[in-house]
PDB file of C-alpha atoms in Angstrom:
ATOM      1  CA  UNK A   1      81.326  66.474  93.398  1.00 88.00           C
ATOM      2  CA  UNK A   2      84.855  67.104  94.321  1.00 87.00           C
ATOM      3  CA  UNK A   3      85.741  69.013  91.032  1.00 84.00           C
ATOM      4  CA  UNK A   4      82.307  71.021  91.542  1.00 88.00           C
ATOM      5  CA  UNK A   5      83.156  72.377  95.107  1.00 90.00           C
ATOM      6  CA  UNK A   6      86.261  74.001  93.512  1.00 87.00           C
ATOM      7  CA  UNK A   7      83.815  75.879  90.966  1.00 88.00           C
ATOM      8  CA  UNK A   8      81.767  76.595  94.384  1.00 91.00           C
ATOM      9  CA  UNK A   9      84.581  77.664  96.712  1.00 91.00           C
ATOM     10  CA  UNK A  10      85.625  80.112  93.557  1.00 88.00           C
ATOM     11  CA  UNK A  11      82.044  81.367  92.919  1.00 90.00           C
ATOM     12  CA  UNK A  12      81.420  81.838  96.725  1.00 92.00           C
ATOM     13  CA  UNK A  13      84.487  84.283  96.806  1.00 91.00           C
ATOM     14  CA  UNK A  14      83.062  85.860  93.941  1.00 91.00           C
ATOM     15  CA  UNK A  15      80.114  86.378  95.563  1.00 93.00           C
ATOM     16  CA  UNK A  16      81.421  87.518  99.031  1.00 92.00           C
ATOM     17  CA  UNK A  17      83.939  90.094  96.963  1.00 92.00           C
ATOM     18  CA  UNK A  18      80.742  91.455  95.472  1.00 92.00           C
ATOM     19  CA  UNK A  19      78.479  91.772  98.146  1.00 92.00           C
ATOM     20  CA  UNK A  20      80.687  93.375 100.071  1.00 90.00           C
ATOM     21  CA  UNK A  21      81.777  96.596  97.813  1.00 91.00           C
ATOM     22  CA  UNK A  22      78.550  97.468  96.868  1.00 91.00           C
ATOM     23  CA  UNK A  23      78.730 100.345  98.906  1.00 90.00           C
ATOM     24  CA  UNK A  24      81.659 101.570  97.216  1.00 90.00           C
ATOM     25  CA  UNK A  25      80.514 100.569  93.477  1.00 91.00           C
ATOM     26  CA  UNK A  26      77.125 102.393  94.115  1.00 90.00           C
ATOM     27  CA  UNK A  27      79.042 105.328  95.583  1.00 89.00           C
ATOM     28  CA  UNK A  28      82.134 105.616  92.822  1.00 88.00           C
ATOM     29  CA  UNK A  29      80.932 103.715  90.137  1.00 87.00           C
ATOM     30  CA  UNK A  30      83.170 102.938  87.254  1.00 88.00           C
ATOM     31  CA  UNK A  31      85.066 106.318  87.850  1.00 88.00           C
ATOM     32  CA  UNK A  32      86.933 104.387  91.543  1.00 89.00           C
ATOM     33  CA  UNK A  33      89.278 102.783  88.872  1.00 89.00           C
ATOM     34  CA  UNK A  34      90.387 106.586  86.930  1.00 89.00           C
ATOM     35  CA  UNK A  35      90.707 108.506  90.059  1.00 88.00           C
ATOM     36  CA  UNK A  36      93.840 108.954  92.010  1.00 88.00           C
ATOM     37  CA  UNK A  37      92.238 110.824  95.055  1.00 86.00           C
ATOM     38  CA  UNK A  38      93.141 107.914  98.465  1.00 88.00           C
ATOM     39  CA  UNK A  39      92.124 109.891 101.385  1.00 86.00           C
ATOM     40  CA  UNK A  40      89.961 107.757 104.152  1.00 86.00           C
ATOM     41  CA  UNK A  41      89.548 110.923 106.216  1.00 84.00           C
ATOM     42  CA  UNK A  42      87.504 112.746 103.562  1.00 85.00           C
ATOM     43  CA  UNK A  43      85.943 110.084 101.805  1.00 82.00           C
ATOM     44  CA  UNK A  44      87.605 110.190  98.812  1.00 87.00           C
ATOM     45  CA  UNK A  45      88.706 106.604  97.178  1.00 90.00           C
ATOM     46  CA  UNK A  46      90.480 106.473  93.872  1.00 88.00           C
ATOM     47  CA  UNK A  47      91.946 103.217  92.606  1.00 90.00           C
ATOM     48  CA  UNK A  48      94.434 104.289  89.976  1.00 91.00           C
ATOM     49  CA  UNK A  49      97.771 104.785  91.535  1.00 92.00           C
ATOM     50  CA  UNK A  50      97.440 101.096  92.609  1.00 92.00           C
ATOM     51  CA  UNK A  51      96.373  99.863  89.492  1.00 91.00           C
ATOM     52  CA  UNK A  52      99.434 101.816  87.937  1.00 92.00           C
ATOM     53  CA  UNK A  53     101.860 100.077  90.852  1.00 92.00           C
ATOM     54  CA  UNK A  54     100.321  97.170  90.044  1.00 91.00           C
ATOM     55  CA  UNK A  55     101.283  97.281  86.302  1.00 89.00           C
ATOM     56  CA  UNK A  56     104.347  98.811  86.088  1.00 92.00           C
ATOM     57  CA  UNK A  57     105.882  96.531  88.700  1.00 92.00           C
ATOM     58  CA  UNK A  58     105.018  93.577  87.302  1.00 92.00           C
ATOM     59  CA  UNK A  59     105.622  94.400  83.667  1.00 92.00           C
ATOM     60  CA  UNK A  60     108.715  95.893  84.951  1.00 93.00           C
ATOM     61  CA  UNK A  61     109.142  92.270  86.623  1.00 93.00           C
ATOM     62  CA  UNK A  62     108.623  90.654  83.332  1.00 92.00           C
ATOM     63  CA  UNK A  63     111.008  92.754  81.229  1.00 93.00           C
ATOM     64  CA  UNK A  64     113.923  91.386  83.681  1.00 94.00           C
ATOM     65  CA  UNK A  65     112.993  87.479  83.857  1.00 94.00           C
ATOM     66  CA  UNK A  66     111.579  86.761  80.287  1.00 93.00           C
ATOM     67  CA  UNK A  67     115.185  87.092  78.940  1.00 93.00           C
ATOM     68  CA  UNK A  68     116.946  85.355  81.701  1.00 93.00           C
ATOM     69  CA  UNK A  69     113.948  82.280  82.252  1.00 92.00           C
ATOM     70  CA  UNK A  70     114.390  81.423  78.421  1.00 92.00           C
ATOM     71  CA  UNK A  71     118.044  81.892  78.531  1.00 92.00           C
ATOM     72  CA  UNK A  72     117.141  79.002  81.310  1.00 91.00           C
ATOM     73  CA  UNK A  73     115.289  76.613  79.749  1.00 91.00           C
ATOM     74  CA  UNK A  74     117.183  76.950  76.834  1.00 91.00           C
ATOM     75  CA  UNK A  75     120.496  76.119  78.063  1.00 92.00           C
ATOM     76  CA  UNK A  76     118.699  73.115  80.474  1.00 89.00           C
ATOM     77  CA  UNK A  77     117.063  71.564  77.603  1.00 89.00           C
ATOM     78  CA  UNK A  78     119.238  71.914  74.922  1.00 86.00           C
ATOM     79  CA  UNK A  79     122.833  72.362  75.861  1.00 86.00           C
ATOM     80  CA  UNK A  80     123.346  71.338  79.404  1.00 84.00           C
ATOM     81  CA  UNK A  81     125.484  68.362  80.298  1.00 86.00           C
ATOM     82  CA  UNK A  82     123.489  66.186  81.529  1.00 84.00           C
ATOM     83  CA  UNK A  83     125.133  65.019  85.237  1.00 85.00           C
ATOM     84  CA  UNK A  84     124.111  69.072  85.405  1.00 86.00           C
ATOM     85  CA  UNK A  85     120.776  69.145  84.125  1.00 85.00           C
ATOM     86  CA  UNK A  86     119.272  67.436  86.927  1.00 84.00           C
ATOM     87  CA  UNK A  87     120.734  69.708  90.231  1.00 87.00           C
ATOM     88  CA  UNK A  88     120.634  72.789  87.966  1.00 87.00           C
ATOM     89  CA  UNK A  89     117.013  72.557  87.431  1.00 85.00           C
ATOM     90  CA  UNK A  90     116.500  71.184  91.049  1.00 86.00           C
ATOM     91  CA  UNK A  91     117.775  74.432  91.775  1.00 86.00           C
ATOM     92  CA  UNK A  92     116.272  76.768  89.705  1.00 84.00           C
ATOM     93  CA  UNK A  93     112.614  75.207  90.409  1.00 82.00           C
ATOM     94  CA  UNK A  94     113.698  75.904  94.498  1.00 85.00           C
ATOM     95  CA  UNK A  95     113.369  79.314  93.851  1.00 85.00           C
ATOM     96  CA  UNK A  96     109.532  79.005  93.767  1.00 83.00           C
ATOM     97  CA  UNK A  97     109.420  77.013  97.310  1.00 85.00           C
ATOM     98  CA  UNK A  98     111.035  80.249  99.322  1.00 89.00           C
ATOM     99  CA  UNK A  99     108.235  81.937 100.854  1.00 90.00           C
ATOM    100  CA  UNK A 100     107.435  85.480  99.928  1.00 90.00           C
ATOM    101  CA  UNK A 101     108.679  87.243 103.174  1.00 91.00           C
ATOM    102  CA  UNK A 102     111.813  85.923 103.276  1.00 93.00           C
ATOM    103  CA  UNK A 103     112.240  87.177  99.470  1.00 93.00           C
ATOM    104  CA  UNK A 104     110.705  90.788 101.193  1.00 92.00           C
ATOM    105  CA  UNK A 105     113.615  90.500 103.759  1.00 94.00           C
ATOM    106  CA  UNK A 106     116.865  89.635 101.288  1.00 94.00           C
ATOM    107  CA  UNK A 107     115.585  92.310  99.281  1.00 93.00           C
ATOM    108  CA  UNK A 108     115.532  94.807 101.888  1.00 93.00           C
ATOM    109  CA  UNK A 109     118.996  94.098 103.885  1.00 94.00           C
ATOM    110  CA  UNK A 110     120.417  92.833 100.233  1.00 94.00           C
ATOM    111  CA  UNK A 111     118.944  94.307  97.340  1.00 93.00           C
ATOM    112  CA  UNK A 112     117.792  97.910  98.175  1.00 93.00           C
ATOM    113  CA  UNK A 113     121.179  98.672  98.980  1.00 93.00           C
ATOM    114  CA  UNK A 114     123.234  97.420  96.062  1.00 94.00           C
ATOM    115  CA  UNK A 115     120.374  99.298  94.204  1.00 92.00           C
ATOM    116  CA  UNK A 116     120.671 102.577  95.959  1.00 92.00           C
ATOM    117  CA  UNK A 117     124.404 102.739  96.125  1.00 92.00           C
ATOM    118  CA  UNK A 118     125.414 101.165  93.065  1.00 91.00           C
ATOM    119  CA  UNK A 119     122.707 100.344  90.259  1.00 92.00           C
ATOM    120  CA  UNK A 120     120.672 103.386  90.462  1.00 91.00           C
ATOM    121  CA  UNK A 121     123.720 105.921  90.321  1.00 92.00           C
ATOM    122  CA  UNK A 122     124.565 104.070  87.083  1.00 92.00           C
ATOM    123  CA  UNK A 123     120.921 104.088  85.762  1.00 91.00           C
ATOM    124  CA  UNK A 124     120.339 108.190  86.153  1.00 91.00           C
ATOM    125  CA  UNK A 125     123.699 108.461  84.353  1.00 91.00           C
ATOM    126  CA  UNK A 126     123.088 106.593  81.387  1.00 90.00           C
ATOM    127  CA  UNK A 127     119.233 106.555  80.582  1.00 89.00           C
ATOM    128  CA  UNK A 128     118.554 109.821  83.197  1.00 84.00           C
ATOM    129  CA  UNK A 129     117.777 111.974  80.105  1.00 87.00           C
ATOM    130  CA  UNK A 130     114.438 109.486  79.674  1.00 86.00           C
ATOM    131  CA  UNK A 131     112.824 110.846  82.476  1.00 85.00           C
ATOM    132  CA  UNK A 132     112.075 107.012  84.066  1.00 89.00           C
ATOM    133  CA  UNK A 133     115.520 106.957  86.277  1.00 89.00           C
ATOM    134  CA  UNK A 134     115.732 110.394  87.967  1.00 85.00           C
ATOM    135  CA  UNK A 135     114.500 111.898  91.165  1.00 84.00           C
ATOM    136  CA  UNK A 136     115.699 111.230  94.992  1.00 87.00           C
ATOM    137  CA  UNK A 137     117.166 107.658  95.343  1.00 87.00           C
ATOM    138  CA  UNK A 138     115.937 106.229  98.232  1.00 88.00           C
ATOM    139  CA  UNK A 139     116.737 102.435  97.265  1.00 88.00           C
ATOM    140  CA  UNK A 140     112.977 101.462  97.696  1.00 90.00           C
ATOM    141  CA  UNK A 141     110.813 102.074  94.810  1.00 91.00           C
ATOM    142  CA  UNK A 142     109.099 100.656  91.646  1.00 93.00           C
ATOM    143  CA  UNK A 143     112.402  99.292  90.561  1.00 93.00           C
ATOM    144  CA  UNK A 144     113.233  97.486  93.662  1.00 94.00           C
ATOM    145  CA  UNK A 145     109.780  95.435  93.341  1.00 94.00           C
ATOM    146  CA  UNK A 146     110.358  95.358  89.635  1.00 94.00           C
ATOM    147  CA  UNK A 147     113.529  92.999  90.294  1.00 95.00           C
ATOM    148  CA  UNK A 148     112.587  91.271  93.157  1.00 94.00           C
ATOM    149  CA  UNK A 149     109.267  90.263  91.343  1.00 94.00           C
ATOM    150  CA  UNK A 150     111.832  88.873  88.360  1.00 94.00           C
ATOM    151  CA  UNK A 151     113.356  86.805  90.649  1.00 93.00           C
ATOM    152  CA  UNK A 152     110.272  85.379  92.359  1.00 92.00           C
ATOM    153  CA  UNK A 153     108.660  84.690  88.843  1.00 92.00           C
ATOM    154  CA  UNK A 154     111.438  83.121  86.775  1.00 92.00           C
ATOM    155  CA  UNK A 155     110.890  79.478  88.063  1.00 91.00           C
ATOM    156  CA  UNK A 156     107.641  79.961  87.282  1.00 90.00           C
ATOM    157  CA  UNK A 157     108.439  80.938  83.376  1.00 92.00           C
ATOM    158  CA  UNK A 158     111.459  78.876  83.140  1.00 91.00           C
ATOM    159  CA  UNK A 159     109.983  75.577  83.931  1.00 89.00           C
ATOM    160  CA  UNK A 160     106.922  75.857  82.088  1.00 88.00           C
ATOM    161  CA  UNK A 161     109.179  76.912  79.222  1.00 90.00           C
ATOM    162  CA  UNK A 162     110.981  73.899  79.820  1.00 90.00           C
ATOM    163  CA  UNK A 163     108.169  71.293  79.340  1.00 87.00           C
ATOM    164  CA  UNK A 164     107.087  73.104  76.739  1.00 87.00           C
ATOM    165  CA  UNK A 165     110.163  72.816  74.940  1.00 88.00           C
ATOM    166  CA  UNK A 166     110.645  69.394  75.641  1.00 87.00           C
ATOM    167  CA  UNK A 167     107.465  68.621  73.703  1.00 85.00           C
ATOM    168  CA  UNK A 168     108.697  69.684  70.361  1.00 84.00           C
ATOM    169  CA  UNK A 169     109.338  66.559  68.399  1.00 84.00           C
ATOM    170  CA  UNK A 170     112.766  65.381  68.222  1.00 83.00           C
ATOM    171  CA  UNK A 171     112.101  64.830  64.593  1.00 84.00           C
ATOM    172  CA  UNK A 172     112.081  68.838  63.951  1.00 83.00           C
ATOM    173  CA  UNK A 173     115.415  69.334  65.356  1.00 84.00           C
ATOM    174  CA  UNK A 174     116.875  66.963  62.919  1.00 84.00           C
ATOM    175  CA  UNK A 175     115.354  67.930  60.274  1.00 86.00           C
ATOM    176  CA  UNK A 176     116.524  71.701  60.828  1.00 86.00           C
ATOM    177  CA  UNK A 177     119.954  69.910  61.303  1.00 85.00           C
ATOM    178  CA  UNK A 178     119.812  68.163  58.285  1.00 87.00           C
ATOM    179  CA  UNK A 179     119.278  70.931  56.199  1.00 85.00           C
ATOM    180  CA  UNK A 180     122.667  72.167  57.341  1.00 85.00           C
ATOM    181  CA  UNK A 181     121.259  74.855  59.873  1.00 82.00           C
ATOM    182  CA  UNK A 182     124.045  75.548  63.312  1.00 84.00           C
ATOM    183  CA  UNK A 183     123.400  74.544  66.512  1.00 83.00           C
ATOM    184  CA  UNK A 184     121.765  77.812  67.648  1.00 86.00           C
ATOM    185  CA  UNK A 185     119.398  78.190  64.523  1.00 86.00           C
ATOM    186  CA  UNK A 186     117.649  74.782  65.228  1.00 88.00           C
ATOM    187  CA  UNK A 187     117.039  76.072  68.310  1.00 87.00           C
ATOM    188  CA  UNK A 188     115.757  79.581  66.722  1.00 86.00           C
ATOM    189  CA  UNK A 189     114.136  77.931  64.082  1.00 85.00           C
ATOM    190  CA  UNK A 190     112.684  74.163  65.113  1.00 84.00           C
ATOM    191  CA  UNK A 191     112.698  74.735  68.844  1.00 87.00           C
ATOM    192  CA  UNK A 192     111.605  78.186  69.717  1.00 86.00           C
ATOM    193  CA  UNK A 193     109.646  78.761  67.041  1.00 85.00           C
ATOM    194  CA  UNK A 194     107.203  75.858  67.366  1.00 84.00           C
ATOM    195  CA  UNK A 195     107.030  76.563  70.993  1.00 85.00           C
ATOM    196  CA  UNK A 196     106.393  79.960  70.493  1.00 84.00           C
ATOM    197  CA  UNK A 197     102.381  79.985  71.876  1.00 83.00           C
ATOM    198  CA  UNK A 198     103.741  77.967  75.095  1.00 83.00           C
ATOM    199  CA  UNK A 199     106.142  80.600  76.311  1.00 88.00           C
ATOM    200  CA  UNK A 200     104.101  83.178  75.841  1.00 86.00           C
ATOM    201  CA  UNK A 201     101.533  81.323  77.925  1.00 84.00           C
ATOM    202  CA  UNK A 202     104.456  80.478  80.835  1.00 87.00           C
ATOM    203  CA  UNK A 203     105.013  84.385  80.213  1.00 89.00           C
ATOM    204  CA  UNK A 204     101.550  85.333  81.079  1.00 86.00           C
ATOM    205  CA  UNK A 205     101.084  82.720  84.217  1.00 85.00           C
ATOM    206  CA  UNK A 206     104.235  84.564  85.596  1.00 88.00           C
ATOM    207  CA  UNK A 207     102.440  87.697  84.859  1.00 88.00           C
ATOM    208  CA  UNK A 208      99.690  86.582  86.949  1.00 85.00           C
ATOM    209  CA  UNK A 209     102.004  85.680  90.010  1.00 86.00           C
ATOM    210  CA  UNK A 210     103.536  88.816  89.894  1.00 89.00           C
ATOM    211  CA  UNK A 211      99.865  90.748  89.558  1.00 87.00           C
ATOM    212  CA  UNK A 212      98.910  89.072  92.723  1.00 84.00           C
ATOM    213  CA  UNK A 213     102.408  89.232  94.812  1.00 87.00           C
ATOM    214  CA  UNK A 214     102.260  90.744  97.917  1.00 86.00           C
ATOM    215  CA  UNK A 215     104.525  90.429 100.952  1.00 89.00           C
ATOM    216  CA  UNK A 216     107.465  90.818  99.085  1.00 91.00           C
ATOM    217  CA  UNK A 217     106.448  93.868  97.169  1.00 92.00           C
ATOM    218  CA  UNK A 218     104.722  95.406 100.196  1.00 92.00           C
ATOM    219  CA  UNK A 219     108.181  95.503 102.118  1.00 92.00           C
ATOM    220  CA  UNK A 220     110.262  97.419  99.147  1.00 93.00           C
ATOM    221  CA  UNK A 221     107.758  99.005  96.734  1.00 92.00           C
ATOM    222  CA  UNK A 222     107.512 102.247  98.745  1.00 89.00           C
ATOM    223  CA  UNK A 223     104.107 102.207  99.819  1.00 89.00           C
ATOM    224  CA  UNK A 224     103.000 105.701  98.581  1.00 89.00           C
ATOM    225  CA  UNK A 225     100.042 106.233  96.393  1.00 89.00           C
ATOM    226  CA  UNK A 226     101.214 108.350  93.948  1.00 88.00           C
ATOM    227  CA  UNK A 227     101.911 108.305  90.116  1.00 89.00           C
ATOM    228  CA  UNK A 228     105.739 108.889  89.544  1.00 88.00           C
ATOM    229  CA  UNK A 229     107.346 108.761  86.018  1.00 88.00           C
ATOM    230  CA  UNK A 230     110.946 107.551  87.555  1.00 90.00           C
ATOM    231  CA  UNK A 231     111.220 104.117  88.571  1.00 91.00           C
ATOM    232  CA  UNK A 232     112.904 105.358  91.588  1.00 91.00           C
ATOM    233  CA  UNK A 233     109.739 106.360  93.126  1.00 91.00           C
ATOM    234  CA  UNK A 234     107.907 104.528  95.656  1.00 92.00           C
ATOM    235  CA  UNK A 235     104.599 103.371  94.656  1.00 91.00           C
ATOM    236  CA  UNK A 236     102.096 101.338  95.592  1.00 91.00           C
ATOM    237  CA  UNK A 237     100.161  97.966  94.303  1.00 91.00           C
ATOM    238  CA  UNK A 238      96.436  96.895  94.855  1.00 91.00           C
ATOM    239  CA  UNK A 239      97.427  93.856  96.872  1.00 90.00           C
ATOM    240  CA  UNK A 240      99.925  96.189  99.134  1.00 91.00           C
ATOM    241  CA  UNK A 241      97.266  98.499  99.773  1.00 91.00           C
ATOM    242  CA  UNK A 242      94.717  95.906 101.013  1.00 91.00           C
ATOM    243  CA  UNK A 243      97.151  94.107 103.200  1.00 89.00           C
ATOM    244  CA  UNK A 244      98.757  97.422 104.698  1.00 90.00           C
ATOM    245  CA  UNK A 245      95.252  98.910 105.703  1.00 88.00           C
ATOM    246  CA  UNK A 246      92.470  96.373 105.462  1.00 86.00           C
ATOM    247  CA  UNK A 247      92.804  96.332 109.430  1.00 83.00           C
ATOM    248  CA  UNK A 248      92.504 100.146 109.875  1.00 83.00           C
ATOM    249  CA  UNK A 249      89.446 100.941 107.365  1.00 80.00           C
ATOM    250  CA  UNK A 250      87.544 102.530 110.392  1.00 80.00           C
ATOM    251  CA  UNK A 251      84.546 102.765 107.997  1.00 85.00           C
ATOM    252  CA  UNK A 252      82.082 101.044 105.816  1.00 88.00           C
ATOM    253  CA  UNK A 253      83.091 102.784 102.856  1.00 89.00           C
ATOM    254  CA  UNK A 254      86.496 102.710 103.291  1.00 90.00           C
ATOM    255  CA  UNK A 255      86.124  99.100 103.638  1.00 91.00           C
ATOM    256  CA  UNK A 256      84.299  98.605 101.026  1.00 92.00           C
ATOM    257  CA  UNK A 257      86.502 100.510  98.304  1.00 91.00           C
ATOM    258  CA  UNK A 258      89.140  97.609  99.464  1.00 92.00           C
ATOM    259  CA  UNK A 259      87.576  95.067  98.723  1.00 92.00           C
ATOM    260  CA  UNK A 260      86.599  96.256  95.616  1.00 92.00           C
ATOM    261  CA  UNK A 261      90.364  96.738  94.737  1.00 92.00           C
ATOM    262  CA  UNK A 262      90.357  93.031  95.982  1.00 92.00           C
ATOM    263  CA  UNK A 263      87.606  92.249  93.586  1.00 91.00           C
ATOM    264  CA  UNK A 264      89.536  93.623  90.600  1.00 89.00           C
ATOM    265  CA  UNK A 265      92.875  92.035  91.613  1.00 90.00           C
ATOM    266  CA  UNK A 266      90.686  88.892  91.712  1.00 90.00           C
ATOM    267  CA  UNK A 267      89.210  88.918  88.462  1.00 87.00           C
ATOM    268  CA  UNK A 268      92.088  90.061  86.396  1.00 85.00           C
ATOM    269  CA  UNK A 269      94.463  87.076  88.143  1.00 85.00           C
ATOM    270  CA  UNK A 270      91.481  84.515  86.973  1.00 85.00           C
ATOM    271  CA  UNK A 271      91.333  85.881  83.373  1.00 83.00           C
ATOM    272  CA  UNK A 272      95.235  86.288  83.304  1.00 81.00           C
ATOM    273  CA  UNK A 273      96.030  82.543  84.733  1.00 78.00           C
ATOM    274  CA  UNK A 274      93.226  81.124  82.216  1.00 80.00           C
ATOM    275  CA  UNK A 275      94.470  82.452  79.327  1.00 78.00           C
ATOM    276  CA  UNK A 276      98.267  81.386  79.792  1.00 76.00           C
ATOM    277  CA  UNK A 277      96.881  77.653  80.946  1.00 75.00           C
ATOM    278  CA  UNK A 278      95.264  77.626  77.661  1.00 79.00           C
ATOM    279  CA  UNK A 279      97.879  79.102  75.489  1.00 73.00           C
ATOM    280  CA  UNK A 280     100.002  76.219  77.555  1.00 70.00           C
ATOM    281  CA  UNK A 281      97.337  73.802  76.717  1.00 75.00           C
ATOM    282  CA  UNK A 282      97.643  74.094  72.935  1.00 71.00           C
ATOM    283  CA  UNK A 283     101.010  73.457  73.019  1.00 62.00           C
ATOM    284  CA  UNK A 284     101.366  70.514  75.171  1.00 62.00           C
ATOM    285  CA  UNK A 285      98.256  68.791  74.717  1.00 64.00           C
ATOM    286  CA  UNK A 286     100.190  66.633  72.294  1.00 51.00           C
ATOM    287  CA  UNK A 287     103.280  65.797  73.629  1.00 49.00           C
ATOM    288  CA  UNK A 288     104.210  62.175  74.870  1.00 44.00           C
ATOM    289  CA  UNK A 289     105.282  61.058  78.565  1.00 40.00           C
ATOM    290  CA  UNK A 290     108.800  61.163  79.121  1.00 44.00           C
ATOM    291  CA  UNK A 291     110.550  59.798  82.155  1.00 36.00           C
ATOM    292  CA  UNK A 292     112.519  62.570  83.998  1.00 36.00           C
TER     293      UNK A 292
END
């Protein structure tokens, strides 16, 4: 009974979501998610420039931490003293505990200005001729929630990349040893490479935090609903929106087209979390206990 009231308290949201934007899915129909029109005053509710926040931020999010959460795990499980392996993962997993506004508020006094004054400069330099780091540089912007959603999602990667390397048998890595193979090619070859459907399944639960971040992102993304090619522009993502105005929809309608957006951010986080728990699954479901 207690494991069925979680299937009811998840179908009762459901339920609620969809009951309440009727009147915007009768209204808008399928066309709510291809239309960029936002304006309450008129009646006019598009959902694509938050879907396009939405993305871009937290694919942005994952190009950043993928690299540096395997880089991570790697190092913990497979070349880290081990007096440091303890503390340094300690550490690492912390990063997960800090709550979401105080990640919002570091990245505004902290990380919008080393971006505006030093990192962006450099960017419209170097890769300005691809059209995705030009424009004004106001600091705030699609790459400012790009990197503070890397940050917030790399425990959440690293240490599922972790366990899931620490299930490979100990018998592959000798056997790539034997066979006279270096240090970093057993890794390559008898660590990474049977572990290969688990990371991308820690990859995709981090892409479901990030989908559904929203303090953080709220405070630095920009907050405009707009489709900009440059990073640099401020934007907007579908759980910013319904937290910024959810308390000002002074209609039915208006209402009504946010919590559809919630009803879309819902169902895409379900299908995006169940598919990397499974991809997770079919990895791990094997391994033995081990003692930390």
């Amino acid at each position: 009974m207690c494991a069925m009231a979680i299937f009811g308290i998840v179908g009762l949201i459901l339920f609620e979501l969809i009951m309440r934007s009727r009147l915007s899915i009768a209204k808008f129909g399928i066309s709510f998610f291809f239309t960029q029109a936002w304006d309450p005053v008129t009646g006019a509710f598009g959902a694509l420039p938050f879907i396009y926040g939405t993305l871009v931020s937290s694919f942005l999010g994952l190009l950043i931490a993928v690299p540096l959460a395997i880089g991570v795990a790697i190092f913990l499980t497979e070349m880290c003293p081990q007096f440091l392996r303890g503390p340094l993962a300690f550490l690492t997993e912390l990063l997960a505990a800090i709550p979401s506004v105080v990640y919002g508020l570091w990245a505004v006094f902290v990380l919008v200005p080393i971006l505006r004054t030093d990192v962006n400069p450099l960017l419209a330099r170097v890769f300005g001729w691809t059209g995705f780091f030009g424009g004004p540089n106001y600091g705030i912007g699609m790459l400012a929630a790009g990197v503070i959603l890397a940050i917030m999602i790399l425990p959440v990667i690293s240490s599922l990349t972790r366990e899931v390397m620490i299930s490979v048998p100990h018998s592959q890595r000798e056997a790539v040893l034997a066979l006279g193979a270096t240090r970093w090619e057993m890794i390559r070859m008898g660590v990474l490479r049977n572990a290969r459907i688990g990371i991308v399944g820690s990859i995709i639960l981090g892409l479901g935090r990030a989908l559904g971040e929203t303090m953080a992102v709220t405070m630095v993304i920009g907050n405009r609903p707009e489709i900009a090619r440059s990073l640099f522009a401020p934007g907007y993502s579908m759980a910013s929106v319904i937290a910024n105005e959810f308390s000002e929809a002074s209609d039915d309608l208006y209402l009504s087209a946010l919590v559809e957006i919630g009803l879309a951010l819902f169902l895409v986080t379900i299908v995006v979390n169940a598919l990397a728990r499974v991809l997770v699954w079919a990895v791990t479901r094997g391994a033995p206990a081990r003692v930390a």
